[in-house]
mmCIF file with all atom_site columns, C-alpha atoms in Angstrom:
data_model
loop_
_atom_site.group_PDB
_atom_site.id
_atom_site.type_symbol
_atom_site.label_atom_id
_atom_site.label_alt_id
_atom_site.label_comp_id
_atom_site.label_asym_id
_atom_site.label_entity_id
_atom_site.label_seq_id
_atom_site.pdbx_PDB_ins_code
_atom_site.Cartn_x
_atom_site.Cartn_y
_atom_site.Cartn_z
_atom_site.occupancy
_atom_site.B_iso_or_equiv
_atom_site.pdbx_formal_charge
_atom_site.auth_seq_id
_atom_site.auth_comp_id
_atom_site.auth_asym_id
_atom_site.auth_atom_id
_atom_site.pdbx_PDB_model_num
ATOM 1   C CA . LYS A 1 1   ? 90.524  -61.528 -86.333 1.00 0.00 ? 1   LYS A CA 1
ATOM 2   C CA . ASP A 1 2   ? 92.612  -60.015 -83.527 1.00 0.00 ? 2   ASP A CA 1
ATOM 3   C CA . ALA A 1 3   ? 95.243  -60.812 -80.879 1.00 0.00 ? 3   ALA A CA 1
ATOM 4   C CA . VAL A 1 4   ? 95.086  -64.180 -79.097 1.00 0.00 ? 4   VAL A CA 1
ATOM 5   C CA . THR A 1 5   ? 94.804  -63.604 -75.337 1.00 0.00 ? 5   THR A CA 1
ATOM 6   C CA . SER A 1 6   ? 94.955  -67.207 -74.049 1.00 0.00 ? 6   SER A CA 1
ATOM 7   C CA . ILE A 1 7   ? 95.711  -70.734 -75.222 1.00 0.00 ? 7   ILE A CA 1
ATOM 8   C CA . ASP A 1 8   ? 95.142  -74.084 -73.479 1.00 0.00 ? 8   ASP A CA 1
ATOM 9   C CA . PHE A 1 9   ? 95.345  -77.780 -74.436 1.00 0.00 ? 9   PHE A CA 1
ATOM 10  C CA . ASP A 1 10  ? 92.567  -80.130 -73.386 1.00 0.00 ? 10  ASP A CA 1
ATOM 11  C CA . PRO A 1 11  ? 93.620  -83.118 -71.192 1.00 0.00 ? 11  PRO A CA 1
ATOM 12  C CA . SER A 1 12  ? 93.995  -85.399 -74.233 1.00 0.00 ? 12  SER A CA 1
ATOM 13  C CA . GLY A 1 13  ? 96.330  -82.961 -75.991 1.00 0.00 ? 13  GLY A CA 1
ATOM 14  C CA . ARG A 1 14  ? 94.267  -83.248 -79.171 1.00 0.00 ? 14  ARG A CA 1
ATOM 15  C CA . THR A 1 15  ? 92.309  -79.977 -78.989 1.00 0.00 ? 15  THR A CA 1
ATOM 16  C CA . VAL A 1 16  ? 93.480  -76.415 -78.369 1.00 0.00 ? 16  VAL A CA 1
ATOM 17  C CA . ALA A 1 17  ? 91.225  -73.665 -77.006 1.00 0.00 ? 17  ALA A CA 1
ATOM 18  C CA . THR A 1 18  ? 92.038  -70.026 -77.722 1.00 0.00 ? 18  THR A CA 1
ATOM 19  C CA . GLY A 1 19  ? 90.535  -66.765 -76.501 1.00 0.00 ? 19  GLY A CA 1
ATOM 20  C CA . SER A 1 20  ? 90.912  -63.564 -78.503 1.00 0.00 ? 20  SER A CA 1
ATOM 21  C CA . THR A 1 21  ? 90.560  -59.815 -78.345 1.00 0.00 ? 21  THR A CA 1
ATOM 22  C CA . ASP A 1 22  ? 87.987  -60.182 -81.152 1.00 0.00 ? 22  ASP A CA 1
ATOM 23  C CA . GLY A 1 23  ? 85.526  -61.456 -78.513 1.00 0.00 ? 23  GLY A CA 1
ATOM 24  C CA . SER A 1 24  ? 85.658  -65.140 -79.462 1.00 0.00 ? 24  SER A CA 1
ATOM 25  C CA . ALA A 1 25  ? 86.678  -68.447 -77.957 1.00 0.00 ? 25  ALA A CA 1
ATOM 26  C CA . ARG A 1 26  ? 87.611  -71.075 -80.518 1.00 0.00 ? 26  ARG A CA 1
ATOM 27  C CA . LEU A 1 27  ? 88.656  -74.736 -80.650 1.00 0.00 ? 27  LEU A CA 1
ATOM 28  C CA . TRP A 1 28  ? 91.402  -76.023 -82.915 1.00 0.00 ? 28  TRP A CA 1
ATOM 29  C CA . ALA A 1 29  ? 92.088  -79.656 -83.759 1.00 0.00 ? 29  ALA A CA 1
ATOM 30  C CA . ALA A 1 30  ? 95.695  -80.190 -82.677 1.00 0.00 ? 30  ALA A CA 1
ATOM 31  C CA . LEU A 1 31  ? 96.152  -83.824 -83.752 1.00 0.00 ? 31  LEU A CA 1
ATOM 32  C CA . PRO A 1 32  ? 95.460  -84.299 -86.576 1.00 0.00 ? 32  PRO A CA 1
ATOM 33  C CA . GLU A 1 33  ? 95.161  -80.787 -87.979 1.00 0.00 ? 33  GLU A CA 1
ATOM 34  C CA . GLY A 1 34  ? 91.561  -79.921 -88.727 1.00 0.00 ? 34  GLY A CA 1
ATOM 35  C CA . THR A 1 35  ? 88.813  -77.356 -88.778 1.00 0.00 ? 35  THR A CA 1
ATOM 36  C CA . LEU A 1 36  ? 88.517  -74.351 -86.488 1.00 0.00 ? 36  LEU A CA 1
ATOM 37  C CA . ILE A 1 37  ? 85.285  -74.298 -84.445 1.00 0.00 ? 37  ILE A CA 1
ATOM 38  C CA . ARG A 1 38  ? 83.982  -71.110 -82.837 1.00 0.00 ? 38  ARG A CA 1
ATOM 39  C CA . VAL A 1 39  ? 82.320  -72.060 -79.533 1.00 0.00 ? 39  VAL A CA 1
ATOM 40  C CA . ASP A 1 40  ? 81.765  -68.677 -77.883 1.00 0.00 ? 40  ASP A CA 1
ATOM 41  C CA . GLU A 1 41  ? 81.521  -65.066 -78.986 1.00 0.00 ? 41  GLU A CA 1
ATOM 42  C CA . ARG A 1 42  ? 81.047  -61.826 -77.057 1.00 0.00 ? 42  ARG A CA 1
ATOM 43  C CA . LYS A 1 43  ? 79.339  -58.807 -78.601 1.00 0.00 ? 43  LYS A CA 1
ATOM 44  C CA . PRO A 1 44  ? 80.555  -56.139 -78.516 1.00 0.00 ? 44  PRO A CA 1
ATOM 45  C CA . ALA A 1 45  ? 83.971  -57.726 -78.891 1.00 0.00 ? 45  ALA A CA 1
ATOM 46  C CA . VAL A 1 46  ? 85.975  -57.824 -75.649 1.00 0.00 ? 46  VAL A CA 1
ATOM 47  C CA . PRO A 1 47  ? 89.128  -59.829 -74.827 1.00 0.00 ? 47  PRO A CA 1
ATOM 48  C CA . VAL A 1 48  ? 88.292  -63.467 -74.011 1.00 0.00 ? 48  VAL A CA 1
ATOM 49  C CA . ARG A 1 49  ? 90.357  -65.995 -72.068 1.00 0.00 ? 49  ARG A CA 1
ATOM 50  C CA . ALA A 1 50  ? 89.576  -69.681 -72.593 1.00 0.00 ? 50  ALA A CA 1
ATOM 51  C CA . VAL A 1 51  ? 90.736  -72.653 -70.486 1.00 0.00 ? 51  VAL A CA 1
ATOM 52  C CA . TRP A 1 52  ? 89.714  -76.277 -70.083 1.00 0.00 ? 52  TRP A CA 1
ATOM 53  C CA . ALA A 1 53  ? 87.879  -77.640 -67.050 1.00 0.00 ? 53  ALA A CA 1
ATOM 54  C CA . GLY A 1 54  ? 87.999  -81.353 -67.694 1.00 0.00 ? 54  GLY A CA 1
ATOM 55  C CA . LYS A 1 55  ? 86.218  -81.902 -71.025 1.00 0.00 ? 55  LYS A CA 1
ATOM 56  C CA . ARG A 1 56  ? 84.375  -78.573 -70.822 1.00 0.00 ? 56  ARG A CA 1
ATOM 57  C CA . LEU A 1 57  ? 85.523  -75.132 -71.915 1.00 0.00 ? 57  LEU A CA 1
ATOM 58  C CA . VAL A 1 58  ? 85.509  -72.092 -69.623 1.00 0.00 ? 58  VAL A CA 1
ATOM 59  C CA . SER A 1 59  ? 85.528  -68.699 -71.351 1.00 0.00 ? 59  SER A CA 1
ATOM 60  C CA . VAL A 1 60  ? 85.958  -65.492 -69.368 1.00 0.00 ? 60  VAL A CA 1
ATOM 61  C CA . ALA A 1 61  ? 85.366  -61.901 -70.475 1.00 0.00 ? 61  ALA A CA 1
ATOM 62  C CA . GLY A 1 62  ? 84.743  -58.914 -68.219 1.00 0.00 ? 62  GLY A CA 1
ATOM 63  C CA . HIS A 1 63  ? 82.502  -59.843 -65.275 1.00 0.00 ? 63  HIS A CA 1
ATOM 64  C CA . GLU A 1 64  ? 81.164  -63.021 -66.910 1.00 0.00 ? 64  GLU A CA 1
ATOM 65  C CA . ALA A 1 65  ? 82.368  -66.619 -67.122 1.00 0.00 ? 65  ALA A CA 1
ATOM 66  C CA . ARG A 1 66  ? 80.702  -69.273 -69.275 1.00 0.00 ? 66  ARG A CA 1
ATOM 67  C CA . LEU A 1 67  ? 80.939  -73.070 -69.272 1.00 0.00 ? 67  LEU A CA 1
ATOM 68  C CA . ARG A 1 68  ? 80.424  -74.617 -72.686 1.00 0.00 ? 68  ARG A CA 1
ATOM 69  C CA . THR A 1 69  ? 80.598  -78.021 -74.332 1.00 0.00 ? 69  THR A CA 1
ATOM 70  C CA . ARG A 1 70  ? 82.944  -78.689 -77.247 1.00 0.00 ? 70  ARG A CA 1
ATOM 71  C CA . SER A 1 71  ? 80.046  -78.016 -79.607 1.00 0.00 ? 71  SER A CA 1
ATOM 72  C CA . GLY A 1 72  ? 79.439  -74.603 -78.009 1.00 0.00 ? 72  GLY A CA 1
ATOM 73  C CA . HIS A 1 73  ? 76.345  -75.468 -75.958 1.00 0.00 ? 73  HIS A CA 1
ATOM 74  C CA . LEU A 1 74  ? 76.077  -73.168 -72.914 1.00 0.00 ? 74  LEU A CA 1
ATOM 75  C CA . LEU A 1 75  ? 75.915  -75.176 -69.673 1.00 0.00 ? 75  LEU A CA 1
ATOM 76  C CA . ARG A 1 76  ? 76.453  -72.565 -66.951 1.00 0.00 ? 76  ARG A CA 1
ATOM 77  C CA . SER A 1 77  ? 77.326  -68.899 -66.558 1.00 0.00 ? 77  SER A CA 1
ATOM 78  C CA . LEU A 1 78  ? 78.495  -66.736 -63.680 1.00 0.00 ? 78  LEU A CA 1
ATOM 79  C CA . ASN A 1 79  ? 78.705  -62.973 -63.157 1.00 0.00 ? 79  ASN A CA 1
ATOM 80  C CA . LEU A 1 80  ? 81.015  -61.579 -60.469 1.00 0.00 ? 80  LEU A CA 1
ATOM 81  C CA . PRO A 1 81  ? 80.784  -58.077 -58.917 1.00 0.00 ? 81  PRO A CA 1
ATOM 82  C CA . ALA A 1 82  ? 83.955  -56.906 -60.689 1.00 0.00 ? 82  ALA A CA 1
ATOM 83  C CA . PRO A 1 83  ? 85.891  -57.962 -63.819 1.00 0.00 ? 83  PRO A CA 1
ATOM 84  C CA . ILE A 1 84  ? 87.395  -61.440 -63.525 1.00 0.00 ? 84  ILE A CA 1
ATOM 85  C CA . THR A 1 85  ? 91.196  -61.286 -63.329 1.00 0.00 ? 85  THR A CA 1
ATOM 86  C CA . ALA A 1 86  ? 92.045  -64.980 -62.875 1.00 0.00 ? 86  ALA A CA 1
ATOM 87  C CA . VAL A 1 87  ? 90.520  -68.391 -63.501 1.00 0.00 ? 87  VAL A CA 1
ATOM 88  C CA . VAL A 1 88  ? 92.095  -71.678 -62.374 1.00 0.00 ? 88  VAL A CA 1
ATOM 89  C CA . THR A 1 89  ? 90.917  -75.218 -63.044 1.00 0.00 ? 89  THR A CA 1
ATOM 90  C CA . ARG A 1 90  ? 91.685  -78.718 -61.847 1.00 0.00 ? 90  ARG A CA 1
ATOM 91  C CA . SER A 1 91  ? 89.851  -81.461 -63.710 1.00 0.00 ? 91  SER A CA 1
ATOM 92  C CA . SER A 1 92  ? 86.247  -80.231 -63.718 1.00 0.00 ? 92  SER A CA 1
ATOM 93  C CA . ARG A 1 93  ? 86.740  -77.907 -60.734 1.00 0.00 ? 93  ARG A CA 1
ATOM 94  C CA . VAL A 1 94  ? 87.011  -74.168 -61.321 1.00 0.00 ? 94  VAL A CA 1
ATOM 95  C CA . ALA A 1 95  ? 87.672  -71.051 -59.239 1.00 0.00 ? 95  ALA A CA 1
ATOM 96  C CA . PHE A 1 96  ? 87.512  -67.377 -60.161 1.00 0.00 ? 96  PHE A CA 1
ATOM 97  C CA . LEU A 1 97  ? 89.068  -64.187 -58.792 1.00 0.00 ? 97  LEU A CA 1
ATOM 98  C CA . ASP A 1 98  ? 87.791  -60.686 -59.565 1.00 0.00 ? 98  ASP A CA 1
ATOM 99  C CA . GLN A 1 99  ? 89.393  -57.236 -59.337 1.00 0.00 ? 99  GLN A CA 1
ATOM 100 C CA . ARG A 1 100 ? 87.897  -56.569 -55.898 1.00 0.00 ? 100 ARG A CA 1
ATOM 101 C CA . GLY A 1 101 ? 89.477  -59.708 -54.430 1.00 0.00 ? 101 GLY A CA 1
ATOM 102 C CA . ASN A 1 102 ? 86.283  -61.781 -54.446 1.00 0.00 ? 102 ASN A CA 1
ATOM 103 C CA . VAL A 1 103 ? 86.794  -65.523 -54.963 1.00 0.00 ? 103 VAL A CA 1
ATOM 104 C CA . ALA A 1 104 ? 84.118  -67.871 -56.312 1.00 0.00 ? 104 ALA A CA 1
ATOM 105 C CA . THR A 1 105 ? 84.713  -71.619 -56.135 1.00 0.00 ? 105 THR A CA 1
ATOM 106 C CA . GLY A 1 106 ? 82.105  -72.732 -58.640 1.00 0.00 ? 106 GLY A CA 1
ATOM 107 C CA . TRP A 1 107 ? 79.215  -71.759 -60.838 1.00 0.00 ? 107 TRP A CA 1
ATOM 108 C CA . ASN A 1 108 ? 76.902  -70.951 -57.940 1.00 0.00 ? 108 ASN A CA 1
ATOM 109 C CA . GLY A 1 109 ? 79.070  -67.941 -57.042 1.00 0.00 ? 109 GLY A CA 1
ATOM 110 C CA . ARG A 1 110 ? 79.859  -69.244 -53.553 1.00 0.00 ? 110 ARG A CA 1
ATOM 111 C CA . GLY A 1 111 ? 82.789  -67.336 -52.127 1.00 0.00 ? 111 GLY A CA 1
ATOM 112 C CA . VAL A 1 112 ? 85.883  -68.203 -50.140 1.00 0.00 ? 112 VAL A CA 1
ATOM 113 C CA . PRO A 1 113 ? 86.460  -66.261 -46.906 1.00 0.00 ? 113 PRO A CA 1
ATOM 114 C CA . THR A 1 114 ? 89.864  -64.550 -46.925 1.00 0.00 ? 114 THR A CA 1
ATOM 115 C CA . ALA A 1 115 ? 91.482  -62.542 -44.144 1.00 0.00 ? 115 ALA A CA 1
ATOM 116 C CA . GLY A 1 116 ? 93.106  -60.157 -46.638 1.00 0.00 ? 116 GLY A CA 1
ATOM 117 C CA . ARG A 1 117 ? 91.994  -59.187 -50.115 1.00 0.00 ? 117 ARG A CA 1
ATOM 118 C CA . ALA A 1 118 ? 92.652  -62.114 -52.476 1.00 0.00 ? 118 ALA A CA 1
ATOM 119 C CA . THR A 1 119 ? 95.149  -61.457 -55.273 1.00 0.00 ? 119 THR A CA 1
ATOM 120 C CA . ALA A 1 120 ? 96.079  -64.897 -56.699 1.00 0.00 ? 120 ALA A CA 1
ATOM 121 C CA . LEU A 1 121 ? 94.742  -68.458 -57.000 1.00 0.00 ? 121 LEU A CA 1
ATOM 122 C CA . ALA A 1 122 ? 96.130  -71.925 -57.762 1.00 0.00 ? 122 ALA A CA 1
ATOM 123 C CA . PHE A 1 123 ? 95.137  -75.542 -57.190 1.00 0.00 ? 123 PHE A CA 1
ATOM 124 C CA . ALA A 1 124 ? 97.674  -77.614 -55.247 1.00 0.00 ? 124 ALA A CA 1
ATOM 125 C CA . GLY A 1 125 ? 98.460  -81.190 -56.197 1.00 0.00 ? 125 GLY A CA 1
ATOM 126 C CA . ASP A 1 126 ? 96.066  -82.586 -53.588 1.00 0.00 ? 126 ASP A CA 1
ATOM 127 C CA . GLY A 1 127 ? 93.234  -80.438 -54.972 1.00 0.00 ? 127 GLY A CA 1
ATOM 128 C CA . THR A 1 128 ? 93.389  -77.746 -52.289 1.00 0.00 ? 128 THR A CA 1
ATOM 129 C CA . LEU A 1 129 ? 92.580  -74.274 -53.621 1.00 0.00 ? 129 LEU A CA 1
ATOM 130 C CA . LEU A 1 130 ? 95.406  -71.936 -52.592 1.00 0.00 ? 130 LEU A CA 1
ATOM 131 C CA . VAL A 1 131 ? 94.454  -68.283 -52.127 1.00 0.00 ? 131 VAL A CA 1
ATOM 132 C CA . GLY A 1 132 ? 97.164  -65.604 -51.993 1.00 0.00 ? 132 GLY A CA 1
ATOM 133 C CA . SER A 1 133 ? 96.268  -62.218 -50.536 1.00 0.00 ? 133 SER A CA 1
ATOM 134 C CA . ARG A 1 134 ? 97.326  -58.603 -50.358 1.00 0.00 ? 134 ARG A CA 1
ATOM 135 C CA . ASP A 1 135 ? 98.254  -59.115 -46.681 1.00 0.00 ? 135 ASP A CA 1
ATOM 136 C CA . GLY A 1 136 ? 101.015 -61.579 -47.662 1.00 0.00 ? 136 GLY A CA 1
ATOM 137 C CA . SER A 1 137 ? 99.203  -64.741 -46.608 1.00 0.00 ? 137 SER A CA 1
ATOM 138 C CA . VAL A 1 138 ? 98.667  -67.952 -48.545 1.00 0.00 ? 138 VAL A CA 1
ATOM 139 C CA . ARG A 1 139 ? 95.735  -69.969 -47.288 1.00 0.00 ? 139 ARG A CA 1
ATOM 140 C CA . GLY A 1 140 ? 94.226  -73.257 -48.365 1.00 0.00 ? 140 GLY A CA 1
ATOM 141 C CA . TYR A 1 141 ? 90.477  -73.390 -48.906 1.00 0.00 ? 141 TYR A CA 1
ATOM 142 C CA . ALA A 1 142 ? 89.022  -75.962 -46.495 1.00 0.00 ? 142 ALA A CA 1
ATOM 143 C CA . ARG A 1 143 ? 92.257  -75.939 -44.472 1.00 0.00 ? 143 ARG A CA 1
ATOM 144 C CA . SER A 1 144 ? 92.491  -74.167 -41.141 1.00 0.00 ? 144 SER A CA 1
ATOM 145 C CA . GLY A 1 145 ? 94.834  -71.236 -40.733 1.00 0.00 ? 145 GLY A CA 1
ATOM 146 C CA . THR A 1 146 ? 97.576  -69.818 -42.918 1.00 0.00 ? 146 THR A CA 1
ATOM 147 C CA . ILE A 1 147 ? 99.894  -72.124 -44.874 1.00 0.00 ? 147 ILE A CA 1
ATOM 148 C CA . ALA A 1 148 ? 102.560 -69.444 -45.394 1.00 0.00 ? 148 ALA A CA 1
ATOM 149 C CA . GLN A 1 149 ? 103.167 -65.791 -44.567 1.00 0.00 ? 149 GLN A CA 1
ATOM 150 C CA . VAL A 1 150 ? 105.356 -64.529 -47.395 1.00 0.00 ? 150 VAL A CA 1
ATOM 151 C CA . GLY A 1 151 ? 106.214 -60.990 -46.318 1.00 0.00 ? 151 GLY A CA 1
ATOM 152 C CA . GLY A 1 152 ? 104.438 -58.987 -49.005 1.00 0.00 ? 152 GLY A CA 1
ATOM 153 C CA . PRO A 1 153 ? 101.438 -58.875 -51.335 1.00 0.00 ? 153 PRO A CA 1
ATOM 154 C CA . VAL A 1 154 ? 101.072 -62.096 -53.343 1.00 0.00 ? 154 VAL A CA 1
ATOM 155 C CA . LEU A 1 155 ? 101.221 -61.215 -57.051 1.00 0.00 ? 155 LEU A CA 1
ATOM 156 C CA . GLY A 1 156 ? 100.998 -64.751 -58.411 1.00 0.00 ? 156 GLY A CA 1
ATOM 157 C CA . LEU A 1 157 ? 100.816 -68.438 -57.477 1.00 0.00 ? 157 LEU A CA 1
ATOM 158 C CA . SER A 1 158 ? 101.891 -71.581 -59.322 1.00 0.00 ? 158 SER A CA 1
ATOM 159 C CA . THR A 1 159 ? 102.022 -75.221 -58.217 1.00 0.00 ? 159 THR A CA 1
ATOM 160 C CA . GLY A 1 160 ? 103.837 -78.439 -59.122 1.00 0.00 ? 160 GLY A CA 1
ATOM 161 C CA . GLY A 1 161 ? 105.516 -81.471 -57.579 1.00 0.00 ? 161 GLY A CA 1
ATOM 162 C CA . GLY A 1 162 ? 104.117 -81.009 -54.078 1.00 0.00 ? 162 GLY A CA 1
ATOM 163 C CA . ARG A 1 163 ? 105.289 -77.383 -53.959 1.00 0.00 ? 163 ARG A CA 1
ATOM 164 C CA . PHE A 1 164 ? 103.925 -73.928 -54.673 1.00 0.00 ? 164 PHE A CA 1
ATOM 165 C CA . LEU A 1 165 ? 105.607 -70.798 -55.959 1.00 0.00 ? 165 LEU A CA 1
ATOM 166 C CA . VAL A 1 166 ? 104.744 -67.302 -54.738 1.00 0.00 ? 166 VAL A CA 1
ATOM 167 C CA . ARG A 1 167 ? 105.563 -64.313 -56.931 1.00 0.00 ? 167 ARG A CA 1
ATOM 168 C CA . LEU A 1 168 ? 106.342 -61.156 -54.958 1.00 0.00 ? 168 LEU A CA 1
ATOM 169 C CA . ARG A 1 169 ? 107.383 -57.726 -56.224 1.00 0.00 ? 169 ARG A CA 1
ATOM 170 C CA . ASP A 1 170 ? 111.133 -58.364 -56.022 1.00 0.00 ? 170 ASP A CA 1
ATOM 171 C CA . SER A 1 171 ? 111.450 -62.106 -55.443 1.00 0.00 ? 171 SER A CA 1
ATOM 172 C CA . LEU A 1 172 ? 110.030 -65.580 -55.953 1.00 0.00 ? 172 LEU A CA 1
ATOM 173 C CA . ARG A 1 173 ? 109.592 -68.036 -53.108 1.00 0.00 ? 173 ARG A CA 1
ATOM 174 C CA . VAL A 1 174 ? 109.037 -71.769 -53.340 1.00 0.00 ? 174 VAL A CA 1
ATOM 175 C CA . TYR A 1 175 ? 107.321 -73.643 -50.493 1.00 0.00 ? 175 TYR A CA 1
ATOM 176 C CA . THR A 1 176 ? 106.290 -77.220 -49.866 1.00 0.00 ? 176 THR A CA 1
ATOM 177 C CA . ASP A 1 177 ? 102.533 -77.775 -49.888 1.00 0.00 ? 177 ASP A CA 1
ATOM 178 C CA . ALA A 1 178 ? 102.780 -77.854 -46.087 1.00 0.00 ? 178 ALA A CA 1
ATOM 179 C CA . GLY A 1 179 ? 104.234 -74.332 -46.046 1.00 0.00 ? 179 GLY A CA 1
ATOM 180 C CA . THR A 1 180 ? 107.957 -74.941 -45.514 1.00 0.00 ? 180 THR A CA 1
ATOM 181 C CA . LEU A 1 181 ? 110.189 -72.495 -47.412 1.00 0.00 ? 181 LEU A CA 1
ATOM 182 C CA . VAL A 1 182 ? 112.385 -74.366 -49.925 1.00 0.00 ? 182 VAL A CA 1
ATOM 183 C CA . SER A 1 183 ? 113.993 -71.602 -51.969 1.00 0.00 ? 183 SER A CA 1
ATOM 184 C CA . THR A 1 184 ? 114.070 -67.845 -52.520 1.00 0.00 ? 184 THR A CA 1
ATOM 185 C CA . ILE A 1 185 ? 114.970 -66.370 -55.917 1.00 0.00 ? 185 ILE A CA 1
ATOM 186 C CA . HIS A 1 186 ? 115.841 -62.692 -55.758 1.00 0.00 ? 186 HIS A CA 1
ATOM 187 C CA . ALA A 1 187 ? 114.416 -61.516 -59.063 1.00 0.00 ? 187 ALA A CA 1
ATOM 188 C CA . ALA A 1 188 ? 111.484 -59.409 -60.199 1.00 0.00 ? 188 ALA A CA 1
ATOM 189 C CA . ALA A 1 189 ? 109.233 -61.097 -62.763 1.00 0.00 ? 189 ALA A CA 1
ATOM 190 C CA . GLN A 1 190 ? 106.014 -60.245 -64.540 1.00 0.00 ? 190 GLN A CA 1
ATOM 191 C CA . HIS A 1 191 ? 105.045 -63.926 -64.781 1.00 0.00 ? 191 HIS A CA 1
ATOM 192 C CA . ALA A 1 192 ? 106.421 -67.032 -63.081 1.00 0.00 ? 192 ALA A CA 1
ATOM 193 C CA . VAL A 1 193 ? 105.449 -70.701 -63.211 1.00 0.00 ? 193 VAL A CA 1
ATOM 194 C CA . LEU A 1 194 ? 106.704 -73.751 -61.349 1.00 0.00 ? 194 LEU A CA 1
ATOM 195 C CA . SER A 1 195 ? 107.597 -76.813 -63.419 1.00 0.00 ? 195 SER A CA 1
ATOM 196 C CA . PRO A 1 196 ? 105.261 -79.848 -63.079 1.00 0.00 ? 196 PRO A CA 1
ATOM 197 C CA . GLY A 1 197 ? 107.919 -81.635 -61.003 1.00 0.00 ? 197 GLY A CA 1
ATOM 198 C CA . GLY A 1 198 ? 108.435 -78.637 -58.727 1.00 0.00 ? 198 GLY A CA 1
ATOM 199 C CA . LEU A 1 199 ? 112.187 -78.394 -59.388 1.00 0.00 ? 199 LEU A CA 1
ATOM 200 C CA . GLY A 1 200 ? 112.322 -75.556 -61.920 1.00 0.00 ? 200 GLY A CA 1
ATOM 201 C CA . VAL A 1 201 ? 110.928 -72.062 -62.363 1.00 0.00 ? 201 VAL A CA 1
ATOM 202 C CA . ALA A 1 202 ? 110.236 -70.249 -65.638 1.00 0.00 ? 202 ALA A CA 1
ATOM 203 C CA . THR A 1 203 ? 109.896 -66.457 -65.585 1.00 0.00 ? 203 THR A CA 1
ATOM 204 C CA . THR A 1 204 ? 109.268 -63.629 -68.009 1.00 0.00 ? 204 THR A CA 1
ATOM 205 C CA . LYS A 1 205 ? 109.993 -59.917 -67.709 1.00 0.00 ? 205 LYS A CA 1
ATOM 206 C CA . GLY A 1 206 ? 109.632 -57.669 -70.716 1.00 0.00 ? 206 GLY A CA 1
ATOM 207 C CA . THR A 1 207 ? 111.338 -59.401 -73.642 1.00 0.00 ? 207 THR A CA 1
ATOM 208 C CA . VAL A 1 208 ? 113.364 -61.781 -71.440 1.00 0.00 ? 208 VAL A CA 1
ATOM 209 C CA . ALA A 1 209 ? 112.380 -65.355 -70.504 1.00 0.00 ? 209 ALA A CA 1
ATOM 210 C CA . GLU A 1 210 ? 114.527 -67.271 -68.020 1.00 0.00 ? 210 GLU A CA 1
ATOM 211 C CA . LEU A 1 211 ? 114.713 -70.693 -66.365 1.00 0.00 ? 211 LEU A CA 1
#
């Protein structure tokens, strides 16, 4: 009934999850085409983002995240101190970031200690949770020390092919998972993602998308 705010395929590629400004999360049969199933709804209506965590659906709206089955059964929920700005998943693992820079690594609300206020999250290929911060650091949860110091507030993170991409205000930097700088792209972008193989970058800014 309103704008779609997120879209995500399940691991099999047969089901699509969407979140919407109408306050709902819905499942769509991708192959073959089939019936739309509403699995979550927020009242009053607020924008919802929906992503897969393994075979379960995570829906996020405001301060609250919910874990649901494909049939819509509520399994877990989590409320963070501030509105949730990012959610990342790897298989059944999930991590959340809120507006205040708090990071929760699961449904018990357990946090990740960060030296600077957290601003971005991503899971690396080996399962390490990468945390980018306002102080320009990228750290790995359960690793000791800083993986990379990128020279400015981290606006976004993306991973692929044993590498991770850091989005800064005026540039993009690609590092190996060990923290060695591979490439710097001097371009401002609103969104940036690393290709699954780690050899390409897709960006958007306004009405322009580039590779």
